[in-house]
Structure formats: structure tokens, C-alpha cells
Short mmCIF file of C-alpha atoms in Angstrom, two decimals:
data_model
loop_
_atom_site.label_atom_id
_atom_site.label_comp_id
_atom_site.label_asym_id
_atom_site.label_seq_id
_atom_site.Cartn_x
_atom_site.Cartn_y
_atom_site.Cartn_z
CA MET A 168 51.73 -18.14 8.74
CA SER A 169 49.33 -20.71 7.36
CA GLU A 170 45.69 -21.70 7.26
CA GLN A 171 45.89 -22.22 11.02
CA ALA A 172 45.62 -18.45 11.51
CA GLN A 173 42.65 -17.92 13.76
CA PHE A 174 40.94 -14.77 12.61
CA GLU A 175 37.41 -13.62 13.07
CA LEU A 176 36.32 -11.17 10.40
CA PHE A 177 33.33 -8.98 11.21
CA ALA A 178 31.84 -8.23 7.82
CA PHE A 179 28.70 -7.83 5.71
CA TRP A 180 28.09 -9.32 2.29
CA ARG A 181 28.09 -6.09 0.28
CA SER A 182 30.60 -4.08 2.35
CA SER A 183 33.28 -2.62 0.12
CA ALA A 184 35.80 -2.45 2.96
CA ALA A 185 35.15 -6.06 4.02
CA TYR A 186 35.60 -7.11 0.37
CA ARG A 187 39.14 -5.69 0.46
CA VAL A 188 40.07 -7.85 3.43
CA ARG A 189 38.49 -10.93 1.86
CA VAL A 190 40.59 -10.48 -1.30
CA ALA A 191 43.78 -9.94 0.69
CA LEU A 192 43.17 -13.01 2.86
CA ALA A 193 42.55 -15.10 -0.26
CA LEU A 194 45.67 -13.77 -2.01
CA LYS A 195 47.74 -14.63 1.05
CA GLY A 196 46.21 -18.06 1.49
CA LEU A 197 44.85 -17.07 4.91
CA SER A 198 41.39 -17.77 6.20
CA ALA A 199 39.02 -16.13 8.64
CA HIS A 200 35.76 -17.12 10.23
CA GLU A 201 33.21 -14.47 9.26
CA GLN A 202 30.80 -12.92 11.72
CA ASN A 203 27.93 -11.20 9.97
CA ILE A 204 27.15 -7.61 10.98
CA ASP A 205 23.91 -6.75 9.22
CA LEU A 206 24.34 -3.12 8.21
CA ASP A 207 20.73 -2.91 7.01
CA ALA A 208 19.53 -3.96 10.46
CA GLY A 209 21.86 -1.49 12.18
CA GLU A 210 23.89 -4.18 13.94
CA GLN A 211 27.00 -2.03 13.53
CA ARG A 212 25.55 0.30 16.15
CA SER A 213 25.05 -2.39 18.81
CA ASP A 214 26.95 -1.94 22.07
CA ALA A 215 28.70 -5.26 21.52
CA PHE A 216 30.06 -4.27 18.10
CA LEU A 217 30.95 -0.72 19.12
CA LYS A 218 33.29 -2.26 21.71
CA ILE A 219 35.13 -3.92 18.81
CA SER A 220 34.92 -1.02 16.36
CA PRO A 221 34.12 2.29 18.10
CA LEU A 222 33.15 3.94 14.82
CA GLY A 223 30.73 1.10 14.05
CA SER A 224 32.65 0.47 10.85
CA ILE A 225 33.38 -2.89 9.32
CA PRO A 226 35.58 -4.77 8.75
CA ALA A 227 37.14 -5.67 12.08
CA LEU A 228 39.71 -8.44 12.15
CA VAL A 229 39.99 -10.09 15.52
CA GLN A 230 42.74 -12.41 16.70
CA GLU A 231 42.75 -13.81 20.23
CA GLY A 232 45.06 -11.95 22.58
CA HIS A 233 45.16 -8.79 20.48
CA GLU A 234 43.12 -5.61 20.18
CA PRO A 235 40.64 -5.80 17.29
CA LEU A 236 42.10 -4.44 14.05
CA THR A 237 39.88 -2.01 12.18
CA GLN A 238 40.15 0.07 9.02
CA SER A 239 40.70 -1.79 5.78
CA LEU A 240 43.91 0.00 4.75
CA ALA A 241 45.49 -0.80 8.12
CA ILE A 242 44.35 -4.42 7.85
CA LEU A 243 45.78 -4.75 4.32
CA GLU A 244 49.14 -3.46 5.55
CA PHE A 245 48.95 -5.82 8.54
CA LEU A 246 48.24 -8.87 6.38
CA ASP A 247 51.04 -7.89 4.00
CA GLU A 248 53.52 -7.71 6.89
CA LEU A 249 52.20 -10.89 8.53
CA GLN A 250 52.43 -12.94 5.35
CA PRO A 251 54.72 -11.17 2.88
CA THR A 252 54.07 -13.54 -0.05
CA PRO A 253 52.64 -12.66 -2.49
CA PRO A 254 53.30 -8.97 -1.79
CA LEU A 255 50.47 -6.44 -1.94
CA LEU A 256 52.94 -3.61 -2.54
CA PRO A 257 55.69 -3.21 -5.15
CA SER A 258 59.31 -3.51 -4.10
CA ASP A 259 60.35 0.07 -4.86
CA LEU A 260 59.77 3.17 -2.77
CA TYR A 261 57.98 5.24 -5.41
CA GLY A 262 55.92 2.30 -6.58
CA ARG A 263 54.70 1.69 -3.04
CA ALA A 264 53.71 5.35 -2.73
CA ARG A 265 51.82 5.19 -6.03
CA VAL A 266 49.94 2.04 -5.03
CA ARG A 267 49.08 3.41 -1.59
CA SER A 268 47.91 6.65 -3.19
CA ILE A 269 45.51 4.82 -5.54
CA ALA A 270 44.33 2.69 -2.61
CA SER A 271 43.62 5.85 -0.58
CA MET A 272 41.81 7.52 -3.48
CA CYS A 273 39.37 4.60 -3.21
CA ALA A 274 39.29 3.84 0.50
CA ALA A 275 39.72 7.34 1.91
CA ASP A 276 38.30 9.79 -0.61
CA THR A 277 35.56 7.79 -2.33
CA HIS A 278 34.07 5.00 -0.27
CA PRO A 279 33.48 6.86 3.04
CA MET A 280 31.04 9.14 1.22
CA VAL A 281 28.56 6.33 0.52
CA VAL A 282 28.53 4.28 3.74
CA PRO A 283 25.31 3.62 5.71
CA ARG A 284 25.96 6.20 8.44
CA VAL A 285 26.19 8.93 5.79
CA LYS A 286 23.02 7.71 4.10
CA LYS A 287 21.24 7.74 7.44
CA TYR A 288 22.28 11.32 8.20
CA LEU A 289 21.44 12.64 4.74
CA GLN A 290 18.04 10.96 4.73
CA THR A 291 17.12 12.32 8.16
CA ALA A 292 18.86 15.58 9.08
CA GLY A 293 19.85 16.29 5.46
CA GLY A 294 16.38 15.93 3.97
CA PHE A 295 17.59 13.73 1.09
CA ASP A 296 14.98 11.56 -0.63
CA ASP A 297 15.91 8.37 -2.51
CA THR A 298 16.61 10.30 -5.71
CA ALA A 299 18.96 12.73 -3.97
CA TRP A 300 20.75 9.85 -2.23
CA ARG A 301 21.24 8.06 -5.54
CA ALA A 302 22.57 11.25 -7.15
CA TRP A 303 24.99 11.54 -4.20
CA GLN A 304 26.19 7.95 -4.65
CA ILE A 305 26.69 8.48 -8.38
CA LYS A 306 28.48 11.80 -7.82
CA TRP A 307 31.15 10.44 -5.47
CA LEU A 308 31.65 7.04 -7.04
CA SER A 309 32.00 8.68 -10.47
CA THR A 310 34.30 11.43 -9.20
CA GLY A 311 36.61 8.93 -7.55
CA LEU A 312 36.72 6.51 -10.46
CA ALA A 313 37.24 9.29 -13.04
CA ALA A 314 40.23 10.60 -11.06
CA ILE A 315 41.71 7.11 -10.75
CA GLU A 316 41.18 6.53 -14.48
CA GLU A 317 43.15 9.72 -15.15
CA ARG A 318 45.99 8.54 -12.92
CA LEU A 319 46.09 5.04 -14.41
CA ALA A 320 45.69 6.03 -18.07
CA GLY A 321 48.44 8.62 -17.84
CA SER A 322 51.14 6.43 -16.32
CA SER A 323 53.65 4.00 -17.78
CA GLU A 324 53.60 2.16 -14.43
CA THR A 325 50.11 0.88 -15.15
CA GLY A 326 50.28 -2.72 -16.38
CA ILE A 327 47.89 -5.63 -16.51
CA TYR A 328 46.92 -4.42 -13.05
CA CYS A 329 47.01 -0.89 -11.56
CA HIS A 330 50.75 -1.19 -10.98
CA GLY A 331 52.61 -3.67 -13.11
CA ASP A 332 51.44 -7.19 -13.72
CA HIS A 333 50.53 -8.40 -10.24
CA PRO A 334 47.61 -7.43 -8.03
CA THR A 335 48.37 -4.91 -5.28
CA MET A 336 46.44 -2.95 -2.66
CA ALA A 337 45.51 -0.57 -5.47
CA ASP A 338 43.62 -3.28 -7.37
CA ILE A 339 42.00 -4.56 -4.20
CA CYS A 340 40.68 -1.10 -3.34
CA LEU A 341 39.74 -0.24 -6.92
CA ALA A 342 37.81 -3.49 -7.33
CA SER A 343 36.07 -2.77 -4.01
CA ILE A 344 34.70 0.50 -5.40
CA VAL A 345 33.60 -1.16 -8.64
CA ALA A 346 31.91 -3.83 -6.50
CA VAL A 347 29.87 -1.04 -4.87
CA THR A 348 28.80 0.32 -8.25
CA ARG A 349 27.65 -3.16 -9.24
CA VAL A 350 25.69 -3.74 -6.04
CA PHE A 351 23.88 -0.44 -6.57
CA LYS A 352 23.59 -0.90 -10.36
CA ILE A 353 25.48 2.29 -11.11
CA THR A 354 27.34 2.48 -14.42
CA VAL A 355 30.28 4.86 -14.57
CA PRO A 356 31.15 5.68 -18.21
CA ASP A 357 34.49 6.50 -19.80
CA ILE A 358 36.82 4.55 -17.55
CA PRO A 359 38.40 2.16 -20.10
CA THR A 360 41.60 1.51 -18.16
CA ILE A 361 39.66 0.66 -15.02
CA ASP A 362 37.25 -1.52 -17.01
CA ARG A 363 40.20 -3.41 -18.49
CA ILE A 364 41.88 -3.96 -15.10
CA ILE A 365 38.63 -5.01 -13.44
CA GLY A 366 38.14 -7.49 -16.29
CA VAL A 367 41.40 -9.10 -15.20
CA CYS A 368 40.46 -9.02 -11.50
CA ASP A 369 37.14 -10.66 -12.36
CA GLN A 370 39.09 -13.71 -13.58
CA HIS A 371 41.38 -13.92 -10.53
CA PRO A 372 40.34 -16.55 -7.95
CA ALA A 373 40.99 -14.30 -4.93
CA PHE A 374 38.77 -11.54 -6.31
CA MET A 375 36.15 -14.05 -7.43
CA LYS A 376 36.01 -15.56 -3.94
CA ALA A 377 35.34 -12.12 -2.43
CA ASP A 378 32.46 -11.29 -4.79
CA PRO A 379 29.66 -9.77 -2.67
CA LYS A 380 27.04 -11.90 -4.42
CA LYS A 381 28.78 -15.05 -3.17
CA GLN A 382 28.80 -14.11 0.51
CA ALA A 383 26.46 -15.40 3.19
CA GLY A 384 23.51 -13.04 3.55
CA ALA A 385 23.58 -11.81 -0.04
CA PRO A 386 20.19 -11.62 -1.76
CA GLY A 387 19.44 -14.75 -3.81
CA MET B 156 68.38 11.85 3.01
CA SER B 157 68.97 15.36 4.22
CA GLU B 158 67.82 18.94 3.82
CA GLN B 159 68.92 18.72 0.18
CA ALA B 160 65.72 16.83 -0.66
CA GLN B 161 64.04 18.82 -3.38
CA PHE B 162 60.33 18.57 -2.77
CA GLU B 163 57.54 20.80 -3.86
CA LEU B 164 54.51 20.55 -1.61
CA PHE B 165 51.20 21.72 -3.05
CA ALA B 166 49.24 22.82 -0.02
CA PHE B 167 46.88 25.37 1.53
CA TRP B 168 47.23 26.98 4.95
CA ARG B 169 44.25 25.35 6.62
CA SER B 170 44.29 21.98 4.81
CA SER B 171 44.19 19.15 7.31
CA ALA B 172 45.87 16.73 4.91
CA ALA B 173 48.66 19.19 4.06
CA TYR B 174 49.19 19.71 7.81
CA ARG B 175 49.95 15.99 8.17
CA VAL B 176 52.71 16.19 5.57
CA ARG B 177 54.15 19.34 7.13
CA VAL B 178 54.41 17.63 10.54
CA ALA B 179 56.02 14.52 9.02
CA LEU B 180 58.55 16.57 7.05
CA ALA B 181 59.45 18.50 10.20
CA LEU B 182 59.77 15.32 12.30
CA LYS B 183 62.09 13.85 9.68
CA GLY B 184 64.17 16.98 9.29
CA LEU B 185 63.15 17.27 5.63
CA SER B 186 62.03 20.40 3.87
CA ALA B 187 59.78 21.23 0.97
CA HIS B 188 59.08 24.34 -1.03
CA GLU B 189 55.36 25.07 -0.69
CA GLN B 190 53.15 25.97 -3.62
CA ASN B 191 49.90 27.54 -2.49
CA ILE B 192 46.68 26.07 -3.91
CA ASP B 193 43.94 28.42 -2.77
CA LEU B 194 41.01 26.12 -2.00
CA ASP B 195 38.70 29.08 -1.41
CA ALA B 196 39.45 30.38 -4.91
CA GLY B 197 38.94 26.92 -6.44
CA GLU B 198 42.55 26.61 -7.63
CA GLN B 199 42.39 22.85 -6.91
CA ARG B 200 40.09 22.54 -9.92
CA SER B 201 42.47 24.24 -12.37
CA ASP B 202 43.63 22.15 -15.33
CA ALA B 203 47.24 22.59 -14.24
CA PHE B 204 46.62 21.22 -10.75
CA LEU B 205 44.33 18.41 -11.90
CA LYS B 206 47.29 17.13 -13.96
CA ILE B 207 49.20 16.78 -10.67
CA SER B 208 46.32 15.53 -8.54
CA PRO B 209 43.41 14.20 -10.65
CA LEU B 210 41.01 14.34 -7.71
CA GLY B 211 41.92 17.99 -7.11
CA SER B 212 42.98 17.04 -3.61
CA ILE B 213 45.91 18.43 -1.70
CA PRO B 214 48.57 17.72 -0.63
CA ALA B 215 50.67 16.67 -3.58
CA LEU B 216 54.36 16.09 -3.02
CA VAL B 217 56.41 16.49 -6.16
CA GLN B 218 60.00 15.43 -6.71
CA GLU B 219 61.73 15.89 -10.06
CA GLY B 220 61.79 12.75 -12.17
CA HIS B 221 58.91 11.07 -10.34
CA GLU B 222 55.14 11.00 -10.63
CA PRO B 223 53.50 13.39 -8.16
CA LEU B 224 52.67 11.72 -4.86
CA THR B 225 49.16 12.33 -3.57
CA GLN B 226 47.09 11.22 -0.59
CA SER B 227 48.41 12.09 2.84
CA LEU B 228 48.52 8.53 4.20
CA ALA B 229 50.57 7.38 1.21
CA ILE B 230 52.89 10.37 1.60
CA LEU B 231 53.38 9.67 5.33
CA GLU B 232 54.33 6.06 4.54
CA PHE B 233 56.66 7.30 1.77
CA LEU B 234 58.44 9.76 4.03
CA ASP B 235 58.78 7.11 6.73
CA GLU B 236 60.43 4.73 4.27
CA LEU B 237 62.59 7.44 2.70
CA GLN B 238 63.91 8.68 6.02
CA PRO B 239 63.30 6.01 8.68
CA THR B 240 64.44 8.10 11.66
CA PRO B 241 62.56 9.01 13.77
CA PRO B 242 59.99 6.34 12.88
CA LEU B 243 56.33 7.27 12.37
CA LEU B 244 55.25 3.70 13.12
CA PRO B 245 56.01 1.42 16.08
CA SER B 246 58.40 -1.48 15.63
CA ASP B 247 55.87 -4.29 16.26
CA LEU B 248 53.32 -5.70 13.83
CA TYR B 249 50.24 -5.17 15.98
CA GLY B 250 51.37 -1.72 17.05
CA ARG B 251 51.75 -0.67 13.43
CA ALA B 252 48.25 -1.93 12.65
CA ARG B 253 46.86 -0.01 15.62
CA VAL B 254 48.58 3.22 14.61
CA ARG B 255 47.52 2.88 10.98
CA SER B 256 43.97 2.18 12.08
CA ILE B 257 43.79 5.37 14.17
CA ALA B 258 45.37 7.30 11.29
CA SER B 259 42.70 5.95 8.92
CA MET B 260 39.89 6.74 11.34
CA CYS B 261 41.01 10.36 10.93
CA ALA B 262 42.17 10.55 7.33
CA ALA B 263 39.74 8.12 5.72
CA ASP B 264 36.55 8.12 7.78
CA THR B 265 36.44 11.63 9.21
CA HIS B 266 38.27 14.26 7.18
CA PRO B 267 36.92 13.43 3.67
CA MET B 268 33.43 14.32 4.90
CA VAL B 269 34.31 17.99 5.41
CA VAL B 270 36.48 18.90 2.43
CA PRO B 271 35.60 21.75 0.04
CA ARG B 272 34.25 19.52 -2.78
CA VAL B 273 31.70 18.04 -0.37
CA LYS B 274 30.72 21.49 0.89
CA LYS B 275 30.24 22.68 -2.68
CA TYR B 276 27.98 19.75 -3.55
CA LEU B 277 25.90 19.99 -0.39
CA GLN B 278 25.44 23.74 -0.78
CA THR B 279 24.36 23.44 -4.41
CA ALA B 280 22.75 20.10 -5.31
CA GLY B 281 22.15 19.21 -1.66
CA GLY B 282 20.33 22.40 -0.70
CA PHE B 283 22.34 22.87 2.51
CA ASP B 284 22.44 26.38 3.97
CA ASP B 285 25.27 27.56 6.24
CA THR B 286 23.56 26.16 9.33
CA ALA B 287 23.10 22.73 7.78
CA TRP B 288 26.71 22.71 6.61
CA ARG B 289 27.95 23.59 10.09
CA ALA B 290 25.79 20.84 11.61
CA TRP B 291 27.32 18.43 9.07
CA GLN B 292 30.87 19.49 10.00
CA ILE B 293 30.12 19.09 13.70
CA LYS B 294 28.43 15.72 13.17
CA TRP B 295 31.37 14.06 11.38
CA LEU B 296 34.20 15.69 13.30
CA SER B 297 32.49 14.77 16.60
CA THR B 298 31.68 11.24 15.47
CA GLY B 299 35.25 10.59 14.41
CA LEU B 300 36.85 12.10 17.51
CA ALA B 301 34.44 10.32 19.89
CA ALA B 302 35.30 6.97 18.31
CA ILE B 303 39.02 7.66 18.52
CA GLU B 304 38.62 8.73 22.17
CA GLU B 305 36.95 5.40 22.86
CA ARG B 306 39.80 3.52 21.21
CA LEU B 307 42.52 5.52 22.99
CA ALA B 308 40.93 5.60 26.44
CA GLY B 309 40.30 1.85 26.45
CA SER B 310 43.83 0.75 25.53
CA SER B 311 46.95 0.14 27.58
CA GLU B 312 48.97 0.93 24.44
CA THR B 313 48.04 4.59 24.69
CA GLY B 314 50.89 6.55 26.23
CA ILE B 315 51.99 10.15 26.23
CA TYR B 316 51.01 9.99 22.58
CA CYS B 317 48.39 7.82 20.82
CA HIS B 318 50.76 4.86 20.86
CA GLY B 319 53.48 4.88 23.47
CA ASP B 320 55.65 7.87 24.18
CA HIS B 321 56.71 9.01 20.71
CA PRO B 322 54.66 10.69 18.00
CA THR B 323 53.42 8.43 15.19
CA MET B 324 51.17 8.71 12.15
CA ALA B 325 48.25 8.37 14.56
CA ASP B 326 49.16 11.61 16.37
CA ILE B 327 49.84 13.39 13.09
CA CYS B 328 46.40 12.47 11.75
CA LEU B 329 44.63 13.08 15.06
CA ALA B 330 46.19 16.53 15.42
CA SER B 331 45.18 17.27 11.83
CA ILE B 332 41.53 16.69 12.71
CA VAL B 333 41.78 18.80 15.85
CA ALA B 334 43.41 21.50 13.72
CA VAL B 335 40.26 21.50 11.55
CA THR B 336 38.02 21.90 14.60
CA ARG B 337 40.12 24.88 15.69
CA VAL B 338 40.03 26.55 12.27
CA PHE B 339 36.24 26.25 12.23
CA LYS B 340 35.87 27.06 15.95
CA ILE B 341 34.14 23.78 16.73
CA THR B 342 34.48 22.44 20.26
CA VAL B 343 34.09 18.69 20.68
CA PRO B 344 33.31 17.85 24.32
CA ASP B 345 34.20 14.76 26.37
CA ILE B 346 37.42 13.71 24.67
CA PRO B 347 39.84 13.96 27.62
CA THR B 348 42.43 11.50 26.28
CA ILE B 349 42.57 13.33 22.95
CA ASP B 350 42.75 16.69 24.70
CA ARG B 351 45.68 15.43 26.78
CA ILE B 352 47.56 14.07 23.75
CA ILE B 353 46.94 17.21 21.71
CA GLY B 354 48.26 19.24 24.63
CA VAL B 355 51.54 17.35 24.23
CA CYS B 356 51.54 17.77 20.43
CA ASP B 357 50.95 21.49 20.88
CA GLN B 358 54.33 21.70 22.64
CA HIS B 359 56.23 19.67 20.02
CA PRO B 360 58.24 21.78 17.55
CA ALA B 361 57.21 19.73 14.48
CA PHE B 362 53.51 20.14 15.26
CA MET B 363 53.98 23.80 16.17
CA LYS B 364 55.69 24.46 12.84
CA ALA B 365 52.74 22.97 10.95
CA ASP B 366 50.11 25.09 12.74
CA PRO B 367 47.68 26.36 10.09
CA LYS B 368 47.75 29.86 11.60
CA LYS B 369 51.49 30.09 10.91
CA GLN B 370 51.30 29.23 7.20
CA ALA B 371 51.51 31.65 4.30
CA GLY B 372 48.02 32.73 3.28
CA ALA B 373 46.48 32.30 6.74
CA PRO B 374 44.22 35.12 7.88
CA GLY B 375 46.04 37.65 10.08
#
């Protein structure tokens, strides 16, 4: 695989899940042409996009001749198999399980709580005002990060990154949650291990390139 | 690997995520000793269990000498690597991405919405009564299943199961969501492809063995 890979990535500047794919593409030296799906304008619910991603979720990674790939965890695994170097998973069985578990704690148990479709439901059927929505965001982002802090701080497998000294899917997903907290100006206290690891990610070119603020469509 | 594998599985009879691990263990011919974590009694928030699973989520798969494994998707991948036969993923790159995407649509974007910690928050801070909670359950289970139906019905890769003619992670996760709808007596209409596939799963010994109604602690 090389830069010739012809991918279209359906994404939005601040999307946490699209951020994950951007980091992975950059780590692998792959590139994709981005198609903007404006979540604030509801473009994810257009008929055209629902044909690509029936849940209306981004990212979707499209390659000619293949069904669209959706779901960030599945796309990370796909990119890691397509272009194995540098690896996004450790080489040992238990290490891979640990990294995938941390990735899921972010991508499965934390992020889905704060996506636009949930906001929309809570602010209509659920009767949430802006204050209640913000409390909801803080609740689930804090709960997820506190649990990950516990896992990371208590393990000898934690290194410069979440698992050893190279970035893995765990760092990609963790940084994607921290990116959400930054976009929404939410400060989660008492997560020193996470703060330290994110400090390292912040200096890594692949993570820097994926920064929401640097994407097309981001507020100036 | 063989039946000698010494696993402890922290689970609860109706847990959708624990169901996934039960099916995978059965498909692989592996066994685990179950430890009951009574979600209704709040045992997932005990100090002892939070040491195993810092998010208080089940399942956790514990093997002596190793960190506890949490998160069902990570555990499914682990079991598939530990005991590769029969495989839970197809042999081709794009097929694996498709199966993992369907699995994530269930385990990441649908199920986390309806777990006990979300119910607790909505019924306290969120002001939801029983009717609002049931509407919430129906909303997210229906949304997820409708999107998966769309994906399955529109693809030539769909076979007897979600992907071809053998059960994969996609079927395990899909059946785990349908199992939730059955426990809560929620009927999701207009999902004929899913209904057909679940009809096949219902006849498969590994899925039958994992049936929530058959687990210790299930109501009589």
C-alpha cells in the first residue's frame, strides 16, 4: 500500500470517530480525500449519506469497488491489516486484548453517549435544556476517562503511551475522547496518567495532523 | 487450547455483552466458570468489581496471571486469536471490516445506550419516568436494528448468517441486541433479514446455550 490508495473519508471537523481514522491514516502514511458531512446541518441524515452509512454515523471510508466501511473500530482494524507497519496493536495476544479493551472503553462505552443523534433526542423527547445536556456530556466523558485512568495507572503495561512506548488503537481512541472534551471546553480533573499520555500524543505528527481545529470547516 | 482453559467470566443472566462472550466460548468449545454480578442489586459498583472492571461493566474475563479482560468486542477478538477454529471473522480483508462494522453497530452504537448506568442517570438526574425510559430503550434498539437491516438487506455478502453461511462476530452481536429486545418485550417491526438470521441463530447450539433465560439467576 502507498499514497496511491484511493479513499474517500466522509467526516466532520470535530467528529471524534473521524479523528481516529485521520490519526490512523497518518500513522500508516495513507491518505484520503475528505468529504464533509456537516453534522450541525444534519447532513448525516440525508438520503444520500444514509445509503453509505445507514446509521447516519461518520466516519465512512469508501474505496471504489467495495462496500463503504463504517464504524471507527472496524476501520482501524482494516487499516492495520491493509498496511501493517507501523502496527496499531501490540504483538502479543494479551496486549492486543488490553489495547482493544481501552479502545472500546472510549469508542463503545463513552463516545456514543454524546453524539448528535443523542443530543437531538434528549433535547426534544427527553426535555433536556442546554444545562442538562452539558451535565450529560460531562457525566459520560468524565466517567469514561476516570475508568480508563484507573486501568492505565494500575498497570505495568502502561508506558509512554497507553501500552508500551508506541502509539496503538488505545491512544488513538483515548486522544479522540480528549479531543471532544477540548472542543466542548470540558475539563476532567484527576486523570494524571491520561494527561501525561495525551501530552505525548500532542507532540506526535499524526495526532497533530488530525487535530479538529486544523480541519476544513472548523471555526476560525 | 481446550476445555482445560481456566477462565472466570463475570456476567449477569440478561447482560447483552456477557451473552456475546458466552456464544463465542461455546462456538470455540471453551468453557468458563461464571461469577454472577447482579446488575439489579448494583454489584457492578462494588469496590471489588471495580478493581476488575473500572467502568463497572460486564463481562470481564479473568485468567490467572493476566490482567482482567473487559469489553465484549475485545474479548471476542481475544477468543478468536486464542482458538482460531471455528473463525469468528471471514478470511478476507473487506469481509472482516464488514463483520466488525456490523458488530460495532450493535456493541458500540446501540447497546451502550440502554445499560443500567444510563438508566440510573436518566431516572435520577434526567427526570425520566418508566414511560420515558421505555421510549428511550425502544428508540435506540429500533434505530440500531433498522440501520443493520438496511446494511444486511442491501448486500450480496449477506448469507444464511450476517456474512456468508457461518456465524461471525456480527451474528453474535446482532443476536445479543435481539436478546435485549426479548428480555424487555420490545418488538421491532420491519426487520425481515434480521428476523430470518436470528431464526437460524435460535437453532444453533452455541446461541441456544447462551440464551439469557437459561442462565443462573434468570427469573423462573
